[in-house]
CSV table of C-alpha atoms and ligand atoms in Angstrom, one decimal:
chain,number,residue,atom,x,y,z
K,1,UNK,CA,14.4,24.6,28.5
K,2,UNK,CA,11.0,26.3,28.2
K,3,UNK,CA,7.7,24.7,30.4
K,4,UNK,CA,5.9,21.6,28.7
K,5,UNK,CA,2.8,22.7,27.1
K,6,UNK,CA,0.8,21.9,30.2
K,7,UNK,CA,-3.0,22.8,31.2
K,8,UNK,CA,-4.6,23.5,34.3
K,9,UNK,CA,-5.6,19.8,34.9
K,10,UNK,CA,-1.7,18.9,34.5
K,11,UNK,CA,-1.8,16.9,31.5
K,12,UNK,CA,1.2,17.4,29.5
K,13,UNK,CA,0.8,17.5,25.7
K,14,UNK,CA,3.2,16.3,23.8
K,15,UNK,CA,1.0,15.1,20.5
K,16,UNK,CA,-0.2,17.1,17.6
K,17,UNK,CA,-3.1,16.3,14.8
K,18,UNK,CA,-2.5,18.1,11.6
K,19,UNK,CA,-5.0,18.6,9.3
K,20,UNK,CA,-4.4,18.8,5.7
K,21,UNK,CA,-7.2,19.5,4.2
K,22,UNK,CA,-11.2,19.1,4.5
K,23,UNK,CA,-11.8,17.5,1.1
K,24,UNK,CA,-12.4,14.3,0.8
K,25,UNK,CA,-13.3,11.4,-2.1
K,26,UNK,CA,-15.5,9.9,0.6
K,27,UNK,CA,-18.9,10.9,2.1
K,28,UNK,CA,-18.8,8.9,5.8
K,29,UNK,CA,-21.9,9.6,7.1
K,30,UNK,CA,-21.0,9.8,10.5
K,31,UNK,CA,-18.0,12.6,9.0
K,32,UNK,CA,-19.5,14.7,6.6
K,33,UNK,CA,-23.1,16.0,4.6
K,34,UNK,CA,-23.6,13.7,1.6
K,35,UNK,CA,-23.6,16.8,-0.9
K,36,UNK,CA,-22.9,20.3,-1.4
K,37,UNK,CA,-20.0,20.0,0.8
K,38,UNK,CA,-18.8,23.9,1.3
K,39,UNK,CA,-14.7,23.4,1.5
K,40,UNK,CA,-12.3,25.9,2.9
K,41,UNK,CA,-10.8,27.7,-0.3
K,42,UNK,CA,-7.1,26.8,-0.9
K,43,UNK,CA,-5.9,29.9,-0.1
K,44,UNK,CA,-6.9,29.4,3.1
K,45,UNK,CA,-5.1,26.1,4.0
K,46,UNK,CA,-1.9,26.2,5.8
K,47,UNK,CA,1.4,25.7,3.2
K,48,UNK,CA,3.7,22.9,3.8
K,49,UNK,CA,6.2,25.7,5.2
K,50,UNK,CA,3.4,27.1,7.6
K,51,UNK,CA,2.8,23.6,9.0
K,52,UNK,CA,6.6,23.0,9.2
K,53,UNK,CA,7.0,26.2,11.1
K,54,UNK,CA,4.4,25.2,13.7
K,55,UNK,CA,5.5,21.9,14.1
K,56,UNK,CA,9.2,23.5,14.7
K,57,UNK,CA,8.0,25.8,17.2
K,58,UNK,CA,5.7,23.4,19.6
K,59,UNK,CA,8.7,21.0,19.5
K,60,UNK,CA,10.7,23.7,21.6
K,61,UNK,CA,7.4,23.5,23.8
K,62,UNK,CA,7.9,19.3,24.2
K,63,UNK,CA,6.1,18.1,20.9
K,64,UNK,CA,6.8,14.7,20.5
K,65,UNK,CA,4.3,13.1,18.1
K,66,UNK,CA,2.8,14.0,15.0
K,67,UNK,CA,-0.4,12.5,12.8
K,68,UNK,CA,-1.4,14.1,9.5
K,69,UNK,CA,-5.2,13.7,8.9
K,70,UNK,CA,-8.1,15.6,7.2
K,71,UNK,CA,-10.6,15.2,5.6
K,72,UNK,CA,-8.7,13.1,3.5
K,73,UNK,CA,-4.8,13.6,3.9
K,74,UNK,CA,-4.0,11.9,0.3
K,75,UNK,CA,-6.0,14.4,-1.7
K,76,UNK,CA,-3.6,16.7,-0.7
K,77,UNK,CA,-1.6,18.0,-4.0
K,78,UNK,CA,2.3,16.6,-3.1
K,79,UNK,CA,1.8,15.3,0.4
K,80,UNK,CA,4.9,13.7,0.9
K,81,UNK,CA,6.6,16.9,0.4
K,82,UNK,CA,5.3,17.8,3.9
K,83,UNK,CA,6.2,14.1,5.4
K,84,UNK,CA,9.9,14.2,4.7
K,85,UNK,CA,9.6,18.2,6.3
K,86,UNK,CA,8.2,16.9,8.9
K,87,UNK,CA,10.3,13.5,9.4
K,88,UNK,CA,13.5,15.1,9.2
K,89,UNK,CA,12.5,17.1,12.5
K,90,UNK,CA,14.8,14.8,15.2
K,91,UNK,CA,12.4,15.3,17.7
K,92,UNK,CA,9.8,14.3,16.3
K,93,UNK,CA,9.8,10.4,17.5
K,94,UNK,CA,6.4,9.2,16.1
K,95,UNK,CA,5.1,10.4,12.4
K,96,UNK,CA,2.0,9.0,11.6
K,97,UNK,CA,-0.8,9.4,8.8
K,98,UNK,CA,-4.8,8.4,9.3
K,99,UNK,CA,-6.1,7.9,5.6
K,100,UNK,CA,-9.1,6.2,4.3
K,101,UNK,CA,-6.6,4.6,2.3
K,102,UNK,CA,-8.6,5.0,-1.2
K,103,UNK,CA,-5.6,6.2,-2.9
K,104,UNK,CA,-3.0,4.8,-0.9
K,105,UNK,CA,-1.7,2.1,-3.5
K,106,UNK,CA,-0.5,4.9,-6.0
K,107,UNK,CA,1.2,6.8,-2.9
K,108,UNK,CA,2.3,4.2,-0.4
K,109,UNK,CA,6.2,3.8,-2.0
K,110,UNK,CA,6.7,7.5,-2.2
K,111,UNK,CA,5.1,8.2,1.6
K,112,UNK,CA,7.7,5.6,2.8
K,113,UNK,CA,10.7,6.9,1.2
K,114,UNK,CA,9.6,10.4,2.4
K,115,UNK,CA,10.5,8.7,6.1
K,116,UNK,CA,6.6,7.8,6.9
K,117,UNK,CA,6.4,4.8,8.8
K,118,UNK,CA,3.0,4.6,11.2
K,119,UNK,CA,-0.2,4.6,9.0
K,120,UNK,CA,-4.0,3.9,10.2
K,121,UNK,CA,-6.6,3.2,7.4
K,122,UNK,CA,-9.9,3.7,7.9
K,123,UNK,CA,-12.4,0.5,7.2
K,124,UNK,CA,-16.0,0.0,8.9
K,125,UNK,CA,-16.9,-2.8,6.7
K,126,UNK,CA,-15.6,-5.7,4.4
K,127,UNK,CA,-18.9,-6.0,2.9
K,128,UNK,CA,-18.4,-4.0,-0.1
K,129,UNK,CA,-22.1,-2.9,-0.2
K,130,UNK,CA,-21.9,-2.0,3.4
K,131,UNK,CA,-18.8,-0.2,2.6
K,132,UNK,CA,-20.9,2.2,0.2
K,133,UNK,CA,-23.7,2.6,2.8
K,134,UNK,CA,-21.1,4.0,4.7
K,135,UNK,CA,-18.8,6.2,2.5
K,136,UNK,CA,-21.8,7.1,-0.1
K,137,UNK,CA,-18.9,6.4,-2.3
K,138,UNK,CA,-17.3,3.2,-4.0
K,139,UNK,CA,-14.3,2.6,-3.5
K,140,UNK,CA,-14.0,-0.4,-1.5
K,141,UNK,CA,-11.0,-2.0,-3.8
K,142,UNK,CA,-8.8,0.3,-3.7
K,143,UNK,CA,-8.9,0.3,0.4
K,144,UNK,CA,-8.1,-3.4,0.6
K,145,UNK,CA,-5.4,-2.5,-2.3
K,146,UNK,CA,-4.2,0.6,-0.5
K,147,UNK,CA,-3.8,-1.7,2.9
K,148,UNK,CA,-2.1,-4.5,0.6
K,149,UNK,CA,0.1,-2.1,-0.4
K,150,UNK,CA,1.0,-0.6,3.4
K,151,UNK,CA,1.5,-4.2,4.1
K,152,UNK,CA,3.9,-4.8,1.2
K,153,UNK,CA,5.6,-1.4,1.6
K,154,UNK,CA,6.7,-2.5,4.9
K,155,UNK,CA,4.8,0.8,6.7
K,156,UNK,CA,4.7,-0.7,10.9
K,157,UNK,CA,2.8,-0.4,12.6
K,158,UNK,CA,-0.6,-0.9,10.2
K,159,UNK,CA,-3.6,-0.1,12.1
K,160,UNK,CA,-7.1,-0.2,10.9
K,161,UNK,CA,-9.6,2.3,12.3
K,162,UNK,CA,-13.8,0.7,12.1
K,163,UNK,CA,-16.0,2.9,13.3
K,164,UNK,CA,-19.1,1.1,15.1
K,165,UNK,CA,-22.3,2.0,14.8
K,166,UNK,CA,-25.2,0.1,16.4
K,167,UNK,CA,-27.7,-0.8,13.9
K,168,UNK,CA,-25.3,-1.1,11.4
K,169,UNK,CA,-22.5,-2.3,12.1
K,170,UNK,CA,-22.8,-5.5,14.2
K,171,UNK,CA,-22.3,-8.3,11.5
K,172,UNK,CA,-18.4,-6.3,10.7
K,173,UNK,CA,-17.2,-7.1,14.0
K,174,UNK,CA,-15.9,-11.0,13.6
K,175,UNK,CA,-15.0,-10.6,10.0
K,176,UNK,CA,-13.0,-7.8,11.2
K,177,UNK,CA,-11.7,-9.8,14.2
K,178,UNK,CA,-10.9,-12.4,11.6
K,179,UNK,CA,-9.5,-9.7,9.3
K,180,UNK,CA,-6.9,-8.8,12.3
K,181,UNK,CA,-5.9,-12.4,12.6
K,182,UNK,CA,-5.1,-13.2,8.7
K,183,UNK,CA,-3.2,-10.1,8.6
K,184,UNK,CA,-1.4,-9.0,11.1
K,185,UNK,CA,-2.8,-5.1,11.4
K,186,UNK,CA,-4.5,-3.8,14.4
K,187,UNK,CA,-8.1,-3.8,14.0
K,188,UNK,CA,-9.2,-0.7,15.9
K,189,UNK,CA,-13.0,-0.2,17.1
K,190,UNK,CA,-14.0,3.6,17.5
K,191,UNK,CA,-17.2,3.8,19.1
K,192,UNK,CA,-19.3,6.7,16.7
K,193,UNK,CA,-19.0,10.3,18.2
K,194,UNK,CA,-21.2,13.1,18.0
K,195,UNK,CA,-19.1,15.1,14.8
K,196,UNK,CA,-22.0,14.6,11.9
K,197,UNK,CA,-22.9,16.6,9.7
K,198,UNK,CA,-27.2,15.4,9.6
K,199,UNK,CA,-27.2,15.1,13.6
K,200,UNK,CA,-28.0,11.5,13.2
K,201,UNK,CA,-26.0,10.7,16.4
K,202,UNK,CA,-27.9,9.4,19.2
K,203,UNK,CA,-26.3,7.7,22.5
K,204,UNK,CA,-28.4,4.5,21.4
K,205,UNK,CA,-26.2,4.1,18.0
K,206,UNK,CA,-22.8,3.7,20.1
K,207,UNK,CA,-22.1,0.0,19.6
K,208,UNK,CA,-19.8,0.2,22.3
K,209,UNK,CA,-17.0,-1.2,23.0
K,210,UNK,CA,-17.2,-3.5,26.1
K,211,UNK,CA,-19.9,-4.8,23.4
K,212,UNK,CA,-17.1,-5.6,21.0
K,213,UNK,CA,-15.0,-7.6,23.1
K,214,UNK,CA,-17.9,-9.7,24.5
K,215,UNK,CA,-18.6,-10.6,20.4
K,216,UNK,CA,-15.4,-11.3,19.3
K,217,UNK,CA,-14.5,-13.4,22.6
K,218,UNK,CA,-17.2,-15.1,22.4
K,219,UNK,CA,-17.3,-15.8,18.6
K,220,UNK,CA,-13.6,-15.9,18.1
K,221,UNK,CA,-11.5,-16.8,20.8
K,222,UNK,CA,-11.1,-14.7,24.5
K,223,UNK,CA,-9.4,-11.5,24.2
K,224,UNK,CA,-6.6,-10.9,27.0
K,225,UNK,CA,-5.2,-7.4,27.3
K,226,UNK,CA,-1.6,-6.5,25.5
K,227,UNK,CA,1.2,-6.4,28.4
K,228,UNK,CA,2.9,-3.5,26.3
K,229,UNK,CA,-0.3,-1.6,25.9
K,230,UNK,CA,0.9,2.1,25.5
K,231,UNK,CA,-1.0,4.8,28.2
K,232,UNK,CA,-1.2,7.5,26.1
K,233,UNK,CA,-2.9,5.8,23.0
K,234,UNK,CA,-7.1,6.2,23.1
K,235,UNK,CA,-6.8,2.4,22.3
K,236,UNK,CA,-7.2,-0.5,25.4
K,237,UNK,CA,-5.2,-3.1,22.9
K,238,UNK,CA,-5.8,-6.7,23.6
K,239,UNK,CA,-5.1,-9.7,21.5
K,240,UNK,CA,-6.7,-12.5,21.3
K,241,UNK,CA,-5.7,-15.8,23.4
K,242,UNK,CA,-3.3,-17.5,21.3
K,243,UNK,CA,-1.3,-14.7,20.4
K,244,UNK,CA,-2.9,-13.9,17.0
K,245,UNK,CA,-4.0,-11.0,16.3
K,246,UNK,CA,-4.1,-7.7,17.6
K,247,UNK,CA,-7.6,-5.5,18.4
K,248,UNK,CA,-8.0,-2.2,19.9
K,249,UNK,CA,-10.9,-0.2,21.6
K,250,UNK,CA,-11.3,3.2,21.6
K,251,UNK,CA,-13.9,4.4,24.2
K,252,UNK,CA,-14.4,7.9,22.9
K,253,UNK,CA,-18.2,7.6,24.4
K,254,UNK,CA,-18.9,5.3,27.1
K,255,UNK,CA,-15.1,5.3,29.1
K,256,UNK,CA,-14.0,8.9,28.1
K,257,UNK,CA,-9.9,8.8,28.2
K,258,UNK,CA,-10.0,12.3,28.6
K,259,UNK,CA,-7.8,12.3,32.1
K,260,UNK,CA,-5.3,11.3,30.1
K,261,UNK,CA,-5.2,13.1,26.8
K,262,UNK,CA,-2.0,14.7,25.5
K,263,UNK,CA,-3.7,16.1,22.1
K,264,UNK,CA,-4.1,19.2,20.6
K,265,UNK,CA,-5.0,19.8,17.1
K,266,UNK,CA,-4.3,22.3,14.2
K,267,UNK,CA,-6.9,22.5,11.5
K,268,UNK,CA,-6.0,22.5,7.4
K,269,UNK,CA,-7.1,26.7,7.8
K,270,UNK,CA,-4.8,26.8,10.8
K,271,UNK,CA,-7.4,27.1,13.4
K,272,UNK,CA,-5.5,26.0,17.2
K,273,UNK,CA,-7.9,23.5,19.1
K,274,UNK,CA,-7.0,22.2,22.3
K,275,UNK,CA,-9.8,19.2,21.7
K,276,UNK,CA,-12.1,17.4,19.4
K,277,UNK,CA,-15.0,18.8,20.9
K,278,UNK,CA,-13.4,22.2,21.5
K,279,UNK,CA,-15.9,25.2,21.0
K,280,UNK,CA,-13.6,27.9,20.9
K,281,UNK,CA,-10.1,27.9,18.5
K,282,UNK,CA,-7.0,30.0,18.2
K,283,UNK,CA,-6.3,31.9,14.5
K,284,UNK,CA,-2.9,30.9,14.3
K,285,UNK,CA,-2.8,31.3,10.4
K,286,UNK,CA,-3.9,34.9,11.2
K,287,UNK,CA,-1.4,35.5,13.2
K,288,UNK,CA,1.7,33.7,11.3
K,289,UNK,CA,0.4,35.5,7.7
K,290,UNK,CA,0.2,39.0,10.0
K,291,UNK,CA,3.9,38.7,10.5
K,292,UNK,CA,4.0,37.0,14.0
K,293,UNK,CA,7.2,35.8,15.3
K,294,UNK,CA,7.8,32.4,17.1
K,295,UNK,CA,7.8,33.3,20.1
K,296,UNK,CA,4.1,34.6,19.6
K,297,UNK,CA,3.4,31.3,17.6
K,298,UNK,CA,4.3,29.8,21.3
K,299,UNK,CA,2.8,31.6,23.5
K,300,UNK,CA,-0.9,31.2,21.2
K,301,UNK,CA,0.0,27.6,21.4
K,302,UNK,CA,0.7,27.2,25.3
K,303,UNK,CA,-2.3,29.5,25.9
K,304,UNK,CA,-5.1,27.5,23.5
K,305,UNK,CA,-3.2,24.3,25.3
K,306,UNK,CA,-3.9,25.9,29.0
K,307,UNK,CA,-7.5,26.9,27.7
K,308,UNK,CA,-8.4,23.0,27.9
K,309,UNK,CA,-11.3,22.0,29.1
K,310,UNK,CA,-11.6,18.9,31.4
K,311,UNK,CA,-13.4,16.3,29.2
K,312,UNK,CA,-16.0,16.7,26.5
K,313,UNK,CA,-19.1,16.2,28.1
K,314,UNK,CA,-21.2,14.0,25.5
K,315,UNK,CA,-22.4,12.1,28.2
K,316,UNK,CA,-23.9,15.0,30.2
K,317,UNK,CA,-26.7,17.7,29.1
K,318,UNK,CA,-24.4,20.0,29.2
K,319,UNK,CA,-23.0,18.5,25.7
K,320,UNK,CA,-22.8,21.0,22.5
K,321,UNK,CA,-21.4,19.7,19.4
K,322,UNK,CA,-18.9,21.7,17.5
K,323,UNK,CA,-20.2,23.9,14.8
K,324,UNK,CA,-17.3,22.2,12.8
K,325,UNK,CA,-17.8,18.6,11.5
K,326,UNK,CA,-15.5,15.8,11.5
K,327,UNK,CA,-13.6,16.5,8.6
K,328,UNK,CA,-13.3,19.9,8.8
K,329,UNK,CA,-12.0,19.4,12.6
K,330,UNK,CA,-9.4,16.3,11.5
K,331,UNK,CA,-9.9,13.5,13.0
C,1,SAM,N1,-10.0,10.6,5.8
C,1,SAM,C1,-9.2,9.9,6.8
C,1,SAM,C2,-9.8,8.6,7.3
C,1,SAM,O1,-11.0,8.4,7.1
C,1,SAM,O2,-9.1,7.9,7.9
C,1,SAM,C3,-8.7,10.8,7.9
C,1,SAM,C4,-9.7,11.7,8.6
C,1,SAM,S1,-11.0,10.9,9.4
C,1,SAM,C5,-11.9,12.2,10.0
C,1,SAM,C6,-10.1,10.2,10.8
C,1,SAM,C7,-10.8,9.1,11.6
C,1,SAM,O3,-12.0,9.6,12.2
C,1,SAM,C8,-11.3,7.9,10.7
C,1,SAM,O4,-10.9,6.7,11.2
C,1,SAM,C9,-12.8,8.0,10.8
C,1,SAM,O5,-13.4,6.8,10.7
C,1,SAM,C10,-13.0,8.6,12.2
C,1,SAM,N2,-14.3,9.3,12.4
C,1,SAM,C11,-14.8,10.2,11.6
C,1,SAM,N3,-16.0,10.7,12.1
C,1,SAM,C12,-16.2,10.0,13.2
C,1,SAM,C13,-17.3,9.9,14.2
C,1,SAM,N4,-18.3,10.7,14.1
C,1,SAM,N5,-17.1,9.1,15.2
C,1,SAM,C14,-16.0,8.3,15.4
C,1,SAM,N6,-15.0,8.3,14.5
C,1,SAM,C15,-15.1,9.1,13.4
C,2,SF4,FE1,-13.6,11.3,4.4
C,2,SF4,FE2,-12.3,10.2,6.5
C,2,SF4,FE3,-14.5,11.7,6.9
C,2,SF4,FE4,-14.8,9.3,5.7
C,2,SF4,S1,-14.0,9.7,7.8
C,2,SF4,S2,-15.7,11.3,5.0
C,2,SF4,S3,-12.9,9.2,4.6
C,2,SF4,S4,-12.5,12.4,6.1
């Protein structure tokens, strides 16, 4: 049995982010420039096979869990194709998708019959207008279809991701709350990270996330924390007192869970990076189209993996943001 993929801080890593593509039918501020978006040309994007291949070979390195993301996953020509690759891998325990579920509704039935089961849709707002702030896009309908038709599908679990931005996005956080409570789905608060594309970010435009669960105890009903709260997700889940409905934190800026992270990422041109802030990444395309074998495909993995830095740093001076923005990273 080879080593876990461990680095020199002794996290294991067991969890891989695949990124599809960079395009995407949304323009998320916080994610991408409004126009003249350069994209990766298609040539350059990892094929299903590619993606199969490097999924097979960090599962002999102790790869347990896999999320497809992007840019936008579903924009992806045929994605399901690569879901049932990837779901009929035994190992893999935990298959998951993050979409911003605009054209969800037209894909859910064929996702889930291609073996996809965990699916996170993104959702700042359920003000329509505030939506389009957001996203520069409209499109708001067919998100709330798209998570209607998760729902109905029968996808478990349904979490939705709200970035929180302070300034903007106060006045989402009860209807949200409320959101979680009429539906069922995990409502998950992201507090905004520094991965734009017009450097808007600032430390004073975290709303974060201790902030959150003041507001919705306060306006809503106390939060307790979830017994069966799993370590290793970037989420504190609580729900609220009377057992209805679910809400998760993630604390990306102001309580870092970088002590415990277990991620490493590929991106849709099949760049290795051993974090979302990484600065430096691993050709791994290069090497599989130049004939590599697996056992180099391993060895680039476990060394990008033992590369890792310690945390990321936004709270310090020291802080540089990636060259690569959000969607181009995968998020
Ligand atoms: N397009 C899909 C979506 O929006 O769900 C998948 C890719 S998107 C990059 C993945 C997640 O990252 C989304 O939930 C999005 O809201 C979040 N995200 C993007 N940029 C962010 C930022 N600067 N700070 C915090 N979260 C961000
Ligand atoms: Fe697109 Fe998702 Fe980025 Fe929004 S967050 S621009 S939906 S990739």
């Amino acid at each position: 049995m080879p080593e876990p993929l461990i680095d020199s801080f002794g996290r294991v890593h067991t969890n891989l982010r695949v990124s599809v593509t960079d395009r995407c039918n949304l323009r998320c501020f916080y994610c991408m420039p409004a126009d003249n978006v350069e994209f990766i040309d298609r040539r350059e994007l990892l094929s299903f096979e590619e993606i199969e291949r490097i999924v097979r070979v960090a599962v002999t390195l102790g790869l347990r869990k896999v999320r497809l993301t992007g840019g936008e996953p579903l924009v992806r020509r045929d994605l399901h194709i690569l879901v049932a690759r990837l779901a009929a891998i035994p190992e893999i325990v935990d298959l998951g998708l993050t979409t911003n579920g605009i054209l969800l509704a037209d894909q859910a039935a064929g996702l889930y019959a291609a073996g996809l089961r965990r699916i996170n849709i993104s959702l700042d707002a359920l003000d329509p207008q505030k939506f389009e702030k957001i996203t520069r896009r409209t499109g708001y309908e067919q998100v709330i279809a798209g998570i209607n038709a998760a729902r109905i599908t029968g996808f478990a679990p349904i979490k939705v991701n709200a970035v929180s931005v302070r300034g903007l996005t106060e006045d989402e956080i009860v209807p949200l709350g409320l959101f979680a409570r009429r539906t069922g789905v995990e409502v998950r608060f992201i507090e905004f990270m520094p991965l734009d594309a017009e450097n808007v970010w600032e430390r004073n435009k975290v709303l974060f996330a201790r902030e959150i669960v003041e507001i919705l105890s306060r306006e809503i009903m106390p939060l307790v924390p979830c017994p069966d709260a799993n370590r290793h997700t970037p989420a504190t889940e609580f729900a609220f007192a009377d057992g209805v409905g679910r809400i998760g934190l993630i604390a990306s800026v102001s309580e870092p869970f970088c002590e415990q992270c277990d991620r490493f990422r590929i991106t849709a041109d099949g760049k290795l990076r051993n974090c979302l802030f990484s600065l430096a990444e691993t050709d791994i395309k290069e090497l599989i189209r130049g004939g590599g074998s697996d056992d180099d495909i391993a060895e680039a993995i476990r060394a990008s993996v033992a590369a890792k830095r310690e945390g990321h740093e936004i709270n310090t001076a020291r802080f540089i943001q990636p060259p690569r923005l959000m969607h181009a990273i995968g998020g």
